[in-house]
Amino acid sequence: MNAITLLRLAAMLLLLIGSLGARAGGRLPCQEARVFGEAAVNAFVLPYRDARSDTQPHGSASWRLPALIQQEVLMSLLKYGSVGVVEVTQNGTAVCDVREVIARATQGTGSGRLKPGHGLVLIWGRIYEDGPQLYVQSYLRFLRRDEADAITVALPARTGPPLLLDATLPAQAVAMPPRRISQKDIREIEAQARKALVLHDRPDPNANPQPFVTDPETPFSYGVTKTNGDWMYITTLGRGGWVRVRNEASGWSLRRFLPELAYLDAVAGYLRLRAARVVPLTVNPVRLMGHVDAGFAEFDQAVGADAAPDARALARAMRGLLQWQADAIQPTDESRRSAALAFAEAASLTPESPMLRNLAAVSAPYRTLPIKTGAEALAEVDAGLLGALALDGGNPLVLRNLERVYDRLAAEEAQTVYDAQELKRRQVLVRAVPRSGTLRN
């Protein structure tokens, strides 16, 4: 394993596990945002702007918090391998627009541009200071370049080819519930982080600990040369030693205060598994799936059953997509049953989402084993799709799926869902409905 990179721990960090090479500079302004091209998944920590001034004053909580988030994200994502983590800052009062950052990182080719099929997750937010207390709201966005987060469901037919229906995630962005953290908490986390990030002579927490970083504001080089369990051996500034990948339960973890970092952890795992086709995994995919489950479960427990329904629903949909179709994990009827149940739960959490209704509808026959087939399955799918269409009457994906269902019903012998005249009327109506958006194949 060989990865040499110039980094700034409190500003820009890179971790590449698995025969990757990369180079990086210091803290990057929004106008120069770039990814580590060889990494399967990149994470951007964007500014947490002061809610009053809409700026990121040097030395303020809005300046210090992203640096801590970056350290947290780097250490937690080590387990996925082939990951780059970058802090992106704003200059003065210039707004760091997320859409522009994504465009710079994903458009074109060459150094610093996200490669097709590779993943990117971004986190940013706002901070409101009220004396010793801080109120923080975070936002997450994720994507894979030139790839849709979609599945095609093949419904078995009694005779003939299966019926193919399409579904996508309802969103690739989510707002997190506001959280409270004190200035004192941040100072303590900073102090504990300095103590936790140390070098050892051997992979043993009691083996001659030495500071990993003496001045986090000073750029330095380090190389990851080998790993041993949850330890990695690095060389930096003419010396080397073992650093332990911090356990998420460590006392200095920001995740105690900002559970959205556990959610980001799970999203990165989701992207890593989805990117396995273009960057082969170096870690057992079942183990990675366990990390995804753990991150989402930690978030659920922290926010409670009645909070953040959109985030919780999206998490279930993402997990379902992995169970249904992940290049690194061979799906089975049982895994697809679990996925279909996850889609149904997601739709129940946010019943106002037509895309989740669609996802739950097309997979409905898989909720029971053996899988439902024939007119019985089509009737169940039809009912779910009509529920989605009631929320978005021109949704092109839902309309296309309905059209396929009605065409298949028309081809079924002795189907009893609709009489011939009613079925013909529905076919005509579905084809006549104006589509409200662009359907991506």
Short mmCIF file of C-alpha atoms in Angstrom, two decimals:
data_model
loop_
_atom_site.label_atom_id
_atom_site.label_comp_id
_atom_site.label_asym_id
_atom_site.label_seq_id
_atom_site.Cartn_x
_atom_site.Cartn_y
_atom_site.Cartn_z
CA MET A 1 0.00 0.00 0.00
CA ASN A 2 1.50 3.36 -0.98
CA ALA A 3 -0.06 6.79 -0.65
CA ILE A 4 1.98 9.97 -0.30
CA THR A 5 0.19 13.25 0.07
CA LEU A 6 0.82 16.79 1.19
CA LEU A 7 -1.87 17.71 3.68
CA ARG A 8 -2.93 20.03 6.39
CA LEU A 9 -4.74 18.13 9.09
CA ALA A 10 -6.91 20.98 10.17
CA ALA A 11 -7.56 22.06 6.62
CA MET A 12 -7.23 19.32 4.03
CA LEU A 13 -6.84 15.61 4.61
CA LEU A 14 -6.48 12.63 2.32
CA LEU A 15 -6.65 8.96 2.97
CA LEU A 16 -6.07 6.51 0.16
CA ILE A 17 -5.99 2.85 1.11
CA GLY A 18 -5.24 0.41 -1.65
CA SER A 19 -2.32 1.10 -4.02
CA LEU A 20 -3.28 4.70 -4.77
CA GLY A 21 -1.13 7.74 -5.26
CA ALA A 22 -2.17 11.37 -4.98
CA ARG A 23 -0.91 14.80 -4.15
CA ALA A 24 -2.66 17.74 -2.53
CA GLY A 25 -1.99 21.30 -1.47
CA GLY A 26 -3.32 23.31 1.44
CA ARG A 27 -6.77 24.47 2.35
CA LEU A 28 -8.77 25.09 -0.81
CA PRO A 29 -11.09 28.02 -1.46
CA CYS A 30 -14.43 27.30 -3.12
CA GLN A 31 -13.19 28.70 -6.41
CA GLU A 32 -10.49 26.00 -6.54
CA ALA A 33 -12.44 23.00 -5.23
CA ARG A 34 -11.01 19.71 -6.46
CA VAL A 35 -11.22 16.05 -5.56
CA PHE A 36 -8.63 13.31 -5.27
CA GLY A 37 -9.16 11.71 -8.64
CA GLU A 38 -8.09 8.17 -7.72
CA ALA A 39 -10.32 7.96 -4.64
CA ALA A 40 -13.56 6.03 -5.08
CA VAL A 41 -15.33 8.43 -2.71
CA ASN A 42 -14.50 12.03 -1.85
CA ALA A 43 -15.95 14.02 1.02
CA PHE A 44 -16.09 17.82 0.99
CA VAL A 45 -16.51 19.75 4.23
CA LEU A 46 -17.87 23.13 3.14
CA PRO A 47 -18.21 26.23 5.32
CA TYR A 48 -20.46 26.43 8.34
CA ARG A 49 -21.39 30.08 8.02
CA ASP A 50 -22.28 32.35 10.89
CA ALA A 51 -26.06 32.81 10.71
CA ARG A 52 -25.84 36.51 11.56
CA SER A 53 -22.98 37.66 9.34
CA ASP A 54 -23.14 34.91 6.69
CA THR A 55 -19.33 34.71 6.93
CA GLN A 56 -16.71 32.37 8.36
CA PRO A 57 -14.49 34.60 10.58
CA HIS A 58 -11.03 33.21 11.31
CA GLY A 59 -10.86 31.71 14.80
CA SER A 60 -14.63 31.70 15.30
CA ALA A 61 -16.75 28.63 15.92
CA SER A 62 -17.78 28.68 12.27
CA TRP A 63 -14.06 28.45 11.38
CA ARG A 64 -13.06 25.81 13.93
CA LEU A 65 -16.01 23.45 13.63
CA PRO A 66 -15.39 22.43 9.98
CA ALA A 67 -11.79 21.53 10.85
CA LEU A 68 -13.01 19.24 13.62
CA ILE A 69 -15.63 17.78 11.30
CA GLN A 70 -12.92 17.09 8.74
CA GLN A 71 -10.78 15.22 11.25
CA GLU A 72 -13.82 13.26 12.39
CA VAL A 73 -14.81 12.37 8.84
CA LEU A 74 -11.29 11.31 7.84
CA MET A 75 -10.84 8.98 10.78
CA SER A 76 -14.30 7.46 10.47
CA LEU A 77 -14.02 6.85 6.71
CA LEU A 78 -10.67 5.06 6.90
CA LYS A 79 -12.48 1.73 7.12
CA TYR A 80 -13.93 2.15 3.61
CA GLY A 81 -10.61 2.57 1.81
CA SER A 82 -9.92 4.77 -1.23
CA VAL A 83 -11.36 7.93 0.32
CA GLY A 84 -10.35 11.57 0.05
CA VAL A 85 -11.47 14.30 2.46
CA VAL A 86 -11.20 18.02 1.69
CA GLU A 87 -12.16 21.16 3.56
CA VAL A 88 -13.40 23.90 1.24
CA THR A 89 -13.48 27.47 2.57
CA GLN A 90 -15.03 30.74 1.52
CA ASN A 91 -13.06 33.92 0.93
CA GLY A 92 -14.29 36.85 2.98
CA THR A 93 -17.97 37.52 2.41
CA ALA A 94 -18.14 35.60 -0.89
CA VAL A 95 -20.76 32.87 -0.58
CA CYS A 96 -19.50 29.33 -1.16
CA ASP A 97 -22.27 28.02 -3.40
CA VAL A 98 -22.69 24.24 -3.15
CA ARG A 99 -23.89 23.94 -6.75
CA GLU A 100 -20.82 25.74 -8.05
CA VAL A 101 -18.51 23.56 -5.95
CA ILE A 102 -20.15 20.42 -7.33
CA ALA A 103 -19.88 21.76 -10.88
CA ARG A 104 -16.16 22.46 -10.48
CA ALA A 105 -15.54 18.99 -9.07
CA THR A 106 -17.61 17.03 -11.59
CA GLN A 107 -17.41 18.84 -14.91
CA GLY A 108 -14.63 18.13 -17.35
CA THR A 109 -11.73 15.74 -16.99
CA GLY A 110 -8.22 15.72 -15.64
CA SER A 111 -6.61 16.30 -12.29
CA GLY A 112 -8.98 17.27 -9.52
CA ARG A 113 -12.16 16.16 -11.33
CA LEU A 114 -14.43 13.38 -10.14
CA LYS A 115 -14.23 10.35 -12.41
CA PRO A 116 -17.34 8.65 -13.82
CA GLY A 117 -18.88 6.30 -11.29
CA HIS A 118 -16.95 7.78 -8.36
CA GLY A 119 -18.83 9.25 -5.42
CA LEU A 120 -18.91 12.63 -3.72
CA VAL A 121 -20.59 13.54 -0.42
CA LEU A 122 -20.72 17.11 0.86
CA ILE A 123 -21.62 18.55 4.25
CA TRP A 124 -22.10 22.20 5.15
CA GLY A 125 -24.23 24.28 7.45
CA ARG A 126 -25.00 27.34 9.50
CA ILE A 127 -24.10 28.24 13.08
CA TYR A 128 -26.01 30.54 15.38
CA GLU A 129 -24.04 31.67 18.43
CA ASP A 130 -25.98 32.50 21.57
CA GLY A 131 -23.40 33.25 24.23
CA PRO A 132 -21.73 29.98 25.26
CA GLN A 133 -24.18 27.92 23.20
CA LEU A 134 -24.02 27.11 19.50
CA TYR A 135 -26.96 25.98 17.40
CA VAL A 136 -25.84 24.06 14.32
CA GLN A 137 -27.81 22.93 11.30
CA SER A 138 -26.12 20.72 8.72
CA TYR A 139 -26.99 19.81 5.16
CA LEU A 140 -25.83 16.79 3.16
CA ARG A 141 -25.62 16.21 -0.58
CA PHE A 142 -24.25 13.17 -2.38
CA LEU A 143 -23.88 11.89 -5.93
CA ARG A 144 -21.99 9.58 -8.25
CA ARG A 145 -20.76 11.15 -11.44
CA ASP A 146 -22.76 10.16 -14.52
CA GLU A 147 -24.67 7.53 -12.53
CA ALA A 148 -28.26 7.59 -11.31
CA ASP A 149 -29.18 6.11 -7.94
CA ALA A 150 -31.75 3.86 -9.56
CA ILE A 151 -32.83 0.26 -9.90
CA THR A 152 -34.79 -1.74 -12.44
CA VAL A 153 -37.22 -4.21 -10.87
CA ALA A 154 -37.89 -7.35 -12.90
CA LEU A 155 -41.30 -8.77 -12.02
CA PRO A 156 -41.44 -12.45 -12.99
CA ALA A 157 -44.18 -13.46 -15.39
CA ARG A 158 -45.94 -16.82 -15.51
CA THR A 159 -45.02 -16.93 -19.19
CA GLY A 160 -42.77 -14.72 -21.27
CA PRO A 161 -40.14 -12.18 -20.23
CA PRO A 162 -40.27 -10.34 -16.89
CA LEU A 163 -41.89 -6.92 -16.60
CA LEU A 164 -39.24 -4.22 -16.11
CA LEU A 165 -40.15 -1.26 -13.88
CA ASP A 166 -37.87 1.61 -12.86
CA ALA A 167 -37.34 3.48 -9.60
CA THR A 168 -34.90 6.02 -8.18
CA LEU A 169 -34.03 7.53 -4.84
CA PRO A 170 -36.35 10.40 -3.91
CA ALA A 171 -33.46 12.83 -3.37
CA GLN A 172 -29.70 13.17 -3.07
CA ALA A 173 -29.78 15.95 -0.50
CA VAL A 174 -31.20 16.24 2.99
CA ALA A 175 -31.47 18.87 5.73
CA MET A 176 -30.57 17.71 9.21
CA PRO A 177 -32.38 18.77 12.39
CA PRO A 178 -30.68 21.59 14.32
CA ARG A 179 -28.36 20.52 17.13
CA ARG A 180 -26.88 22.29 20.13
CA ILE A 181 -23.24 22.22 21.19
CA SER A 182 -21.43 24.53 23.58
CA GLN A 183 -18.22 26.49 23.07
CA LYS A 184 -16.82 24.50 25.98
CA ASP A 185 -17.63 21.24 24.22
CA ILE A 186 -15.73 22.36 21.13
CA ARG A 187 -12.67 23.35 23.19
CA GLU A 188 -12.70 19.98 24.96
CA ILE A 189 -13.07 18.08 21.70
CA GLU A 190 -10.14 20.02 20.22
CA ALA A 191 -7.98 19.19 23.25
CA GLN A 192 -8.96 15.52 23.29
CA ALA A 193 -8.40 15.24 19.55
CA ARG A 194 -4.82 16.41 19.97
CA LYS A 195 -4.30 13.73 22.61
CA ALA A 196 -5.95 11.01 20.55
CA LEU A 197 -4.03 11.67 17.32
CA VAL A 198 -0.65 10.24 18.33
CA LEU A 199 2.06 8.01 16.86
CA HIS A 200 3.16 4.73 18.50
CA ASP A 201 6.25 2.53 18.08
CA ARG A 202 4.00 -0.49 17.48
CA PRO A 203 0.25 -1.09 17.13
CA ASP A 204 -0.33 -0.78 20.86
CA PRO A 205 -2.03 2.21 22.56
CA ASN A 206 0.58 2.10 25.36
CA ALA A 207 3.62 1.99 23.06
CA ASN A 208 5.51 5.30 23.48
CA PRO A 209 2.87 7.78 22.25
CA GLN A 210 4.19 10.84 20.41
CA PRO A 211 2.17 13.77 19.00
CA PHE A 212 0.98 13.14 15.44
CA VAL A 213 0.64 16.86 14.77
CA THR A 214 2.48 19.50 16.78
CA ASP A 215 1.04 22.43 14.85
CA PRO A 216 -2.12 21.68 12.85
CA GLU A 217 -1.71 24.95 10.93
CA THR A 218 1.57 23.76 9.37
CA PRO A 219 1.45 21.72 6.15
CA PHE A 220 3.33 18.44 6.21
CA SER A 221 3.64 15.21 4.25
CA TYR A 222 2.68 11.76 5.37
CA GLY A 223 2.56 8.35 3.79
CA VAL A 224 0.47 5.32 4.69
CA THR A 225 2.81 2.37 4.16
CA LYS A 226 1.02 -0.53 5.88
CA THR A 227 -1.95 -1.43 8.04
CA ASN A 228 -2.56 -3.87 10.88
CA GLY A 229 -6.18 -4.32 11.87
CA ASP A 230 -7.46 -0.88 12.87
CA TRP A 231 -3.94 0.59 12.91
CA MET A 232 -2.03 2.27 10.08
CA TYR A 233 1.70 2.98 9.86
CA ILE A 234 2.56 6.44 8.61
CA THR A 235 5.73 8.41 7.97
CA THR A 236 5.69 12.15 8.53
CA LEU A 237 8.34 14.83 8.94
CA GLY A 238 11.19 12.31 8.94
CA ARG A 239 9.64 9.99 11.51
CA GLY A 240 7.19 7.13 11.48
CA GLY A 241 4.76 5.36 13.74
CA TRP A 242 1.45 3.61 14.15
CA VAL A 243 -1.81 5.54 14.41
CA ARG A 244 -4.99 3.89 15.54
CA VAL A 245 -8.14 4.43 13.56
CA ARG A 246 -10.29 6.01 16.22
CA ASN A 247 -13.30 4.04 17.35
CA GLU A 248 -16.55 5.97 16.83
CA ALA A 249 -17.28 5.60 20.55
CA SER A 250 -14.19 7.59 21.54
CA GLY A 251 -14.83 10.37 24.02
CA TRP A 252 -13.80 13.19 21.68
CA SER A 253 -16.21 12.19 18.93
CA LEU A 254 -18.24 15.05 17.49
CA ARG A 255 -20.87 12.49 16.60
CA ARG A 256 -22.14 12.70 20.17
CA PHE A 257 -23.27 16.23 19.34
CA LEU A 258 -23.70 16.07 15.56
CA PRO A 259 -25.22 12.67 14.65
CA GLU A 260 -25.36 13.79 11.03
CA LEU A 261 -21.68 12.78 10.93
CA ALA A 262 -22.77 9.18 11.52
CA TYR A 263 -25.24 9.65 8.67
CA LEU A 264 -22.45 11.00 6.44
CA ASP A 265 -20.34 7.98 7.40
CA ALA A 266 -23.13 5.67 6.21
CA VAL A 267 -23.64 7.65 2.99
CA ALA A 268 -19.92 7.34 2.23
CA GLY A 269 -20.21 3.58 2.73
CA TYR A 270 -23.22 3.51 0.42
CA LEU A 271 -21.25 5.38 -2.26
CA ARG A 272 -18.22 3.12 -1.78
CA LEU A 273 -20.31 0.00 -2.36
CA ARG A 274 -22.04 1.57 -5.36
CA ALA A 275 -18.65 2.52 -6.81
CA ALA A 276 -17.21 -0.99 -6.47
CA ARG A 277 -17.64 -1.61 -10.19
CA VAL A 278 -15.15 1.14 -11.11
CA VAL A 279 -12.87 0.91 -8.05
CA PRO A 280 -12.72 -2.66 -6.69
CA LEU A 281 -13.17 -3.03 -2.95
CA THR A 282 -10.27 -3.86 -0.65
CA VAL A 283 -12.63 -4.56 2.26
CA ASN A 284 -15.25 -7.29 2.68
CA PRO A 285 -18.50 -5.87 1.23
CA VAL A 286 -20.64 -7.51 3.92
CA ARG A 287 -18.52 -5.75 6.54
CA LEU A 288 -18.98 -2.46 4.69
CA MET A 289 -22.73 -3.01 4.65
CA GLY A 290 -22.52 -3.47 8.41
CA HIS A 291 -20.84 -0.06 8.72
CA VAL A 292 -23.62 1.51 6.64
CA ASP A 293 -26.25 -0.06 8.88
CA ALA A 294 -24.41 1.06 12.02
CA GLY A 295 -24.13 4.68 10.84
CA PHE A 296 -27.80 4.98 9.97
CA ALA A 297 -28.81 3.23 13.21
CA GLU A 298 -26.65 5.61 15.25
CA PHE A 299 -28.34 8.57 13.58
CA ASP A 300 -31.81 7.14 14.22
CA GLN A 301 -31.07 6.58 17.88
CA ALA A 302 -29.66 10.07 18.34
CA VAL A 303 -32.51 12.01 16.69
CA GLY A 304 -35.40 9.86 17.90
CA ALA A 305 -38.31 8.16 16.18
CA ASP A 306 -40.29 11.33 15.51
CA ALA A 307 -37.54 13.55 14.12
CA ALA A 308 -35.94 13.91 10.68
CA PRO A 309 -38.40 11.71 8.72
CA ASP A 310 -36.91 12.76 5.37
CA ALA A 311 -33.39 11.77 6.41
CA ARG A 312 -34.55 8.50 7.94
CA ALA A 313 -36.65 7.63 4.90
CA LEU A 314 -33.77 8.37 2.54
CA ALA A 315 -31.49 6.18 4.66
CA ARG A 316 -33.87 3.24 4.32
CA ALA A 317 -34.14 3.78 0.58
CA MET A 318 -30.34 3.84 0.22
CA ARG A 319 -29.96 0.68 2.22
CA GLY A 320 -32.67 -0.94 0.14
CA LEU A 321 -30.87 -0.03 -3.08
CA LEU A 322 -27.71 -1.71 -1.79
CA GLN A 323 -29.65 -4.85 -0.88
CA TRP A 324 -31.39 -4.87 -4.22
CA GLN A 325 -28.49 -4.17 -6.51
CA ALA A 326 -24.89 -3.73 -5.45
CA ASP A 327 -22.07 -4.88 -7.72
CA ALA A 328 -20.09 -6.16 -4.75
CA ILE A 329 -22.95 -8.09 -3.12
CA GLN A 330 -24.82 -10.83 -4.96
CA PRO A 331 -28.55 -10.21 -4.39
CA THR A 332 -30.89 -13.02 -3.38
CA ASP A 333 -34.66 -13.28 -3.14
CA GLU A 334 -34.33 -12.81 0.62
CA SER A 335 -32.15 -9.70 0.29
CA ARG A 336 -34.60 -8.24 -2.21
CA ARG A 337 -37.46 -9.00 0.15
CA SER A 338 -35.59 -7.02 2.83
CA ALA A 339 -35.05 -4.23 0.31
CA ALA A 340 -38.74 -4.15 -0.62
CA LEU A 341 -39.68 -3.92 3.06
CA ALA A 342 -37.17 -1.08 3.50
CA PHE A 343 -38.72 0.78 0.55
CA ALA A 344 -42.18 0.35 2.07
CA GLU A 345 -40.96 1.67 5.42
CA ALA A 346 -39.35 4.65 3.69
CA ALA A 347 -42.62 5.46 1.94
CA SER A 348 -44.49 5.25 5.24
CA LEU A 349 -42.09 7.73 6.84
CA THR A 350 -42.65 10.32 4.09
CA PRO A 351 -45.95 9.39 2.41
CA GLU A 352 -45.93 12.71 0.55
CA SER A 353 -43.01 11.59 -1.64
CA PRO A 354 -44.14 10.28 -5.05
CA MET A 355 -40.69 8.82 -5.76
CA LEU A 356 -40.72 6.78 -2.56
CA ARG A 357 -44.29 5.68 -3.33
CA ASN A 358 -43.05 4.58 -6.75
CA LEU A 359 -40.09 2.74 -5.24
CA ALA A 360 -42.36 0.93 -2.79
CA ALA A 361 -44.94 0.15 -5.48
CA VAL A 362 -42.69 -1.46 -8.09
CA SER A 363 -41.00 -3.66 -5.47
CA ALA A 364 -44.21 -4.62 -3.63
CA PRO A 365 -44.46 -8.18 -5.05
CA TYR A 366 -41.08 -8.96 -3.44
CA ARG A 367 -42.28 -8.25 0.11
CA THR A 368 -43.40 -11.85 0.47
CA LEU A 369 -41.77 -15.11 -0.55
CA PRO A 370 -42.38 -16.70 -2.90
CA ILE A 371 -42.55 -13.57 -5.05
CA LYS A 372 -46.02 -12.70 -6.27
CA THR A 373 -46.55 -13.07 -10.01
CA GLY A 374 -49.25 -12.56 -12.61
CA ALA A 375 -52.35 -10.40 -12.23
CA GLU A 376 -52.16 -10.46 -8.41
CA ALA A 377 -48.73 -8.83 -8.47
CA LEU A 378 -49.73 -6.33 -11.17
CA ALA A 379 -52.81 -5.27 -9.20
CA GLU A 380 -50.64 -4.52 -6.15
CA VAL A 381 -48.16 -2.54 -8.23
CA ASP A 382 -50.98 -0.67 -9.97
CA ALA A 383 -52.51 0.43 -6.66
CA GLY A 384 -49.18 1.74 -5.40
CA LEU A 385 -48.40 3.59 -8.61
CA LEU A 386 -51.81 5.27 -8.59
CA GLY A 387 -51.03 6.51 -5.08
CA ALA A 388 -47.77 8.00 -6.37
CA LEU A 389 -49.54 9.55 -9.35
CA ALA A 390 -52.06 11.22 -7.04
CA LEU A 391 -49.15 13.17 -5.54
CA ASP A 392 -47.53 14.11 -8.87
CA GLY A 393 -49.92 13.69 -11.78
CA GLY A 394 -47.30 14.30 -14.45
CA ASN A 395 -44.43 12.28 -13.00
CA PRO A 396 -42.81 10.66 -16.06
CA LEU A 397 -41.32 7.72 -14.19
CA VAL A 398 -44.61 6.77 -12.54
CA LEU A 399 -46.52 7.20 -15.79
CA ARG A 400 -44.07 5.04 -17.71
CA ASN A 401 -44.34 2.30 -15.09
CA LEU A 402 -48.14 2.48 -15.17
CA GLU A 403 -48.13 2.24 -18.93
CA ARG A 404 -46.02 -0.90 -18.76
CA VAL A 405 -48.27 -2.43 -16.10
CA TYR A 406 -51.40 -1.83 -18.16
CA ASP A 407 -49.75 -3.19 -21.29
CA ARG A 408 -48.79 -6.34 -19.41
CA LEU A 409 -52.31 -6.70 -17.97
CA ALA A 410 -53.69 -6.42 -21.49
CA ALA A 411 -51.45 -9.31 -22.52
CA GLU A 412 -52.45 -11.48 -19.54
CA GLU A 413 -54.96 -14.18 -20.29
CA ALA A 414 -58.05 -14.18 -18.07
CA GLN A 415 -56.83 -11.29 -15.90
CA THR A 416 -59.51 -10.06 -13.50
CA VAL A 417 -58.06 -6.73 -12.37
CA TYR A 418 -59.99 -4.67 -14.96
CA ASP A 419 -62.45 -5.56 -17.67
CA ALA A 420 -61.21 -5.06 -21.22
CA GLN A 421 -62.99 -1.74 -21.75
CA GLU A 422 -61.72 -0.21 -18.50
CA LEU A 423 -58.19 -1.41 -19.15
CA LYS A 424 -58.22 0.12 -22.63
CA ARG A 425 -59.45 3.42 -21.18
CA ARG A 426 -56.61 3.45 -18.67
CA GLN A 427 -54.03 2.73 -21.35
CA VAL A 428 -55.29 5.67 -23.41
CA LEU A 429 -55.39 8.01 -20.41
CA VAL A 430 -51.88 7.19 -19.22
CA ARG A 431 -50.42 7.76 -22.67
CA ALA A 432 -52.27 11.07 -22.98
CA VAL A 433 -51.12 12.59 -19.67
CA PRO A 434 -48.51 15.36 -20.20
CA ARG A 435 -45.22 14.51 -18.54
CA SER A 436 -44.14 17.13 -16.00
CA GLY A 437 -40.42 16.45 -16.19
CA THR A 438 -37.63 14.78 -18.07
CA LEU A 439 -37.46 11.03 -17.73
CA ARG A 440 -33.92 9.74 -17.42
CA ASN A 441 -33.37 6.28 -18.82
#
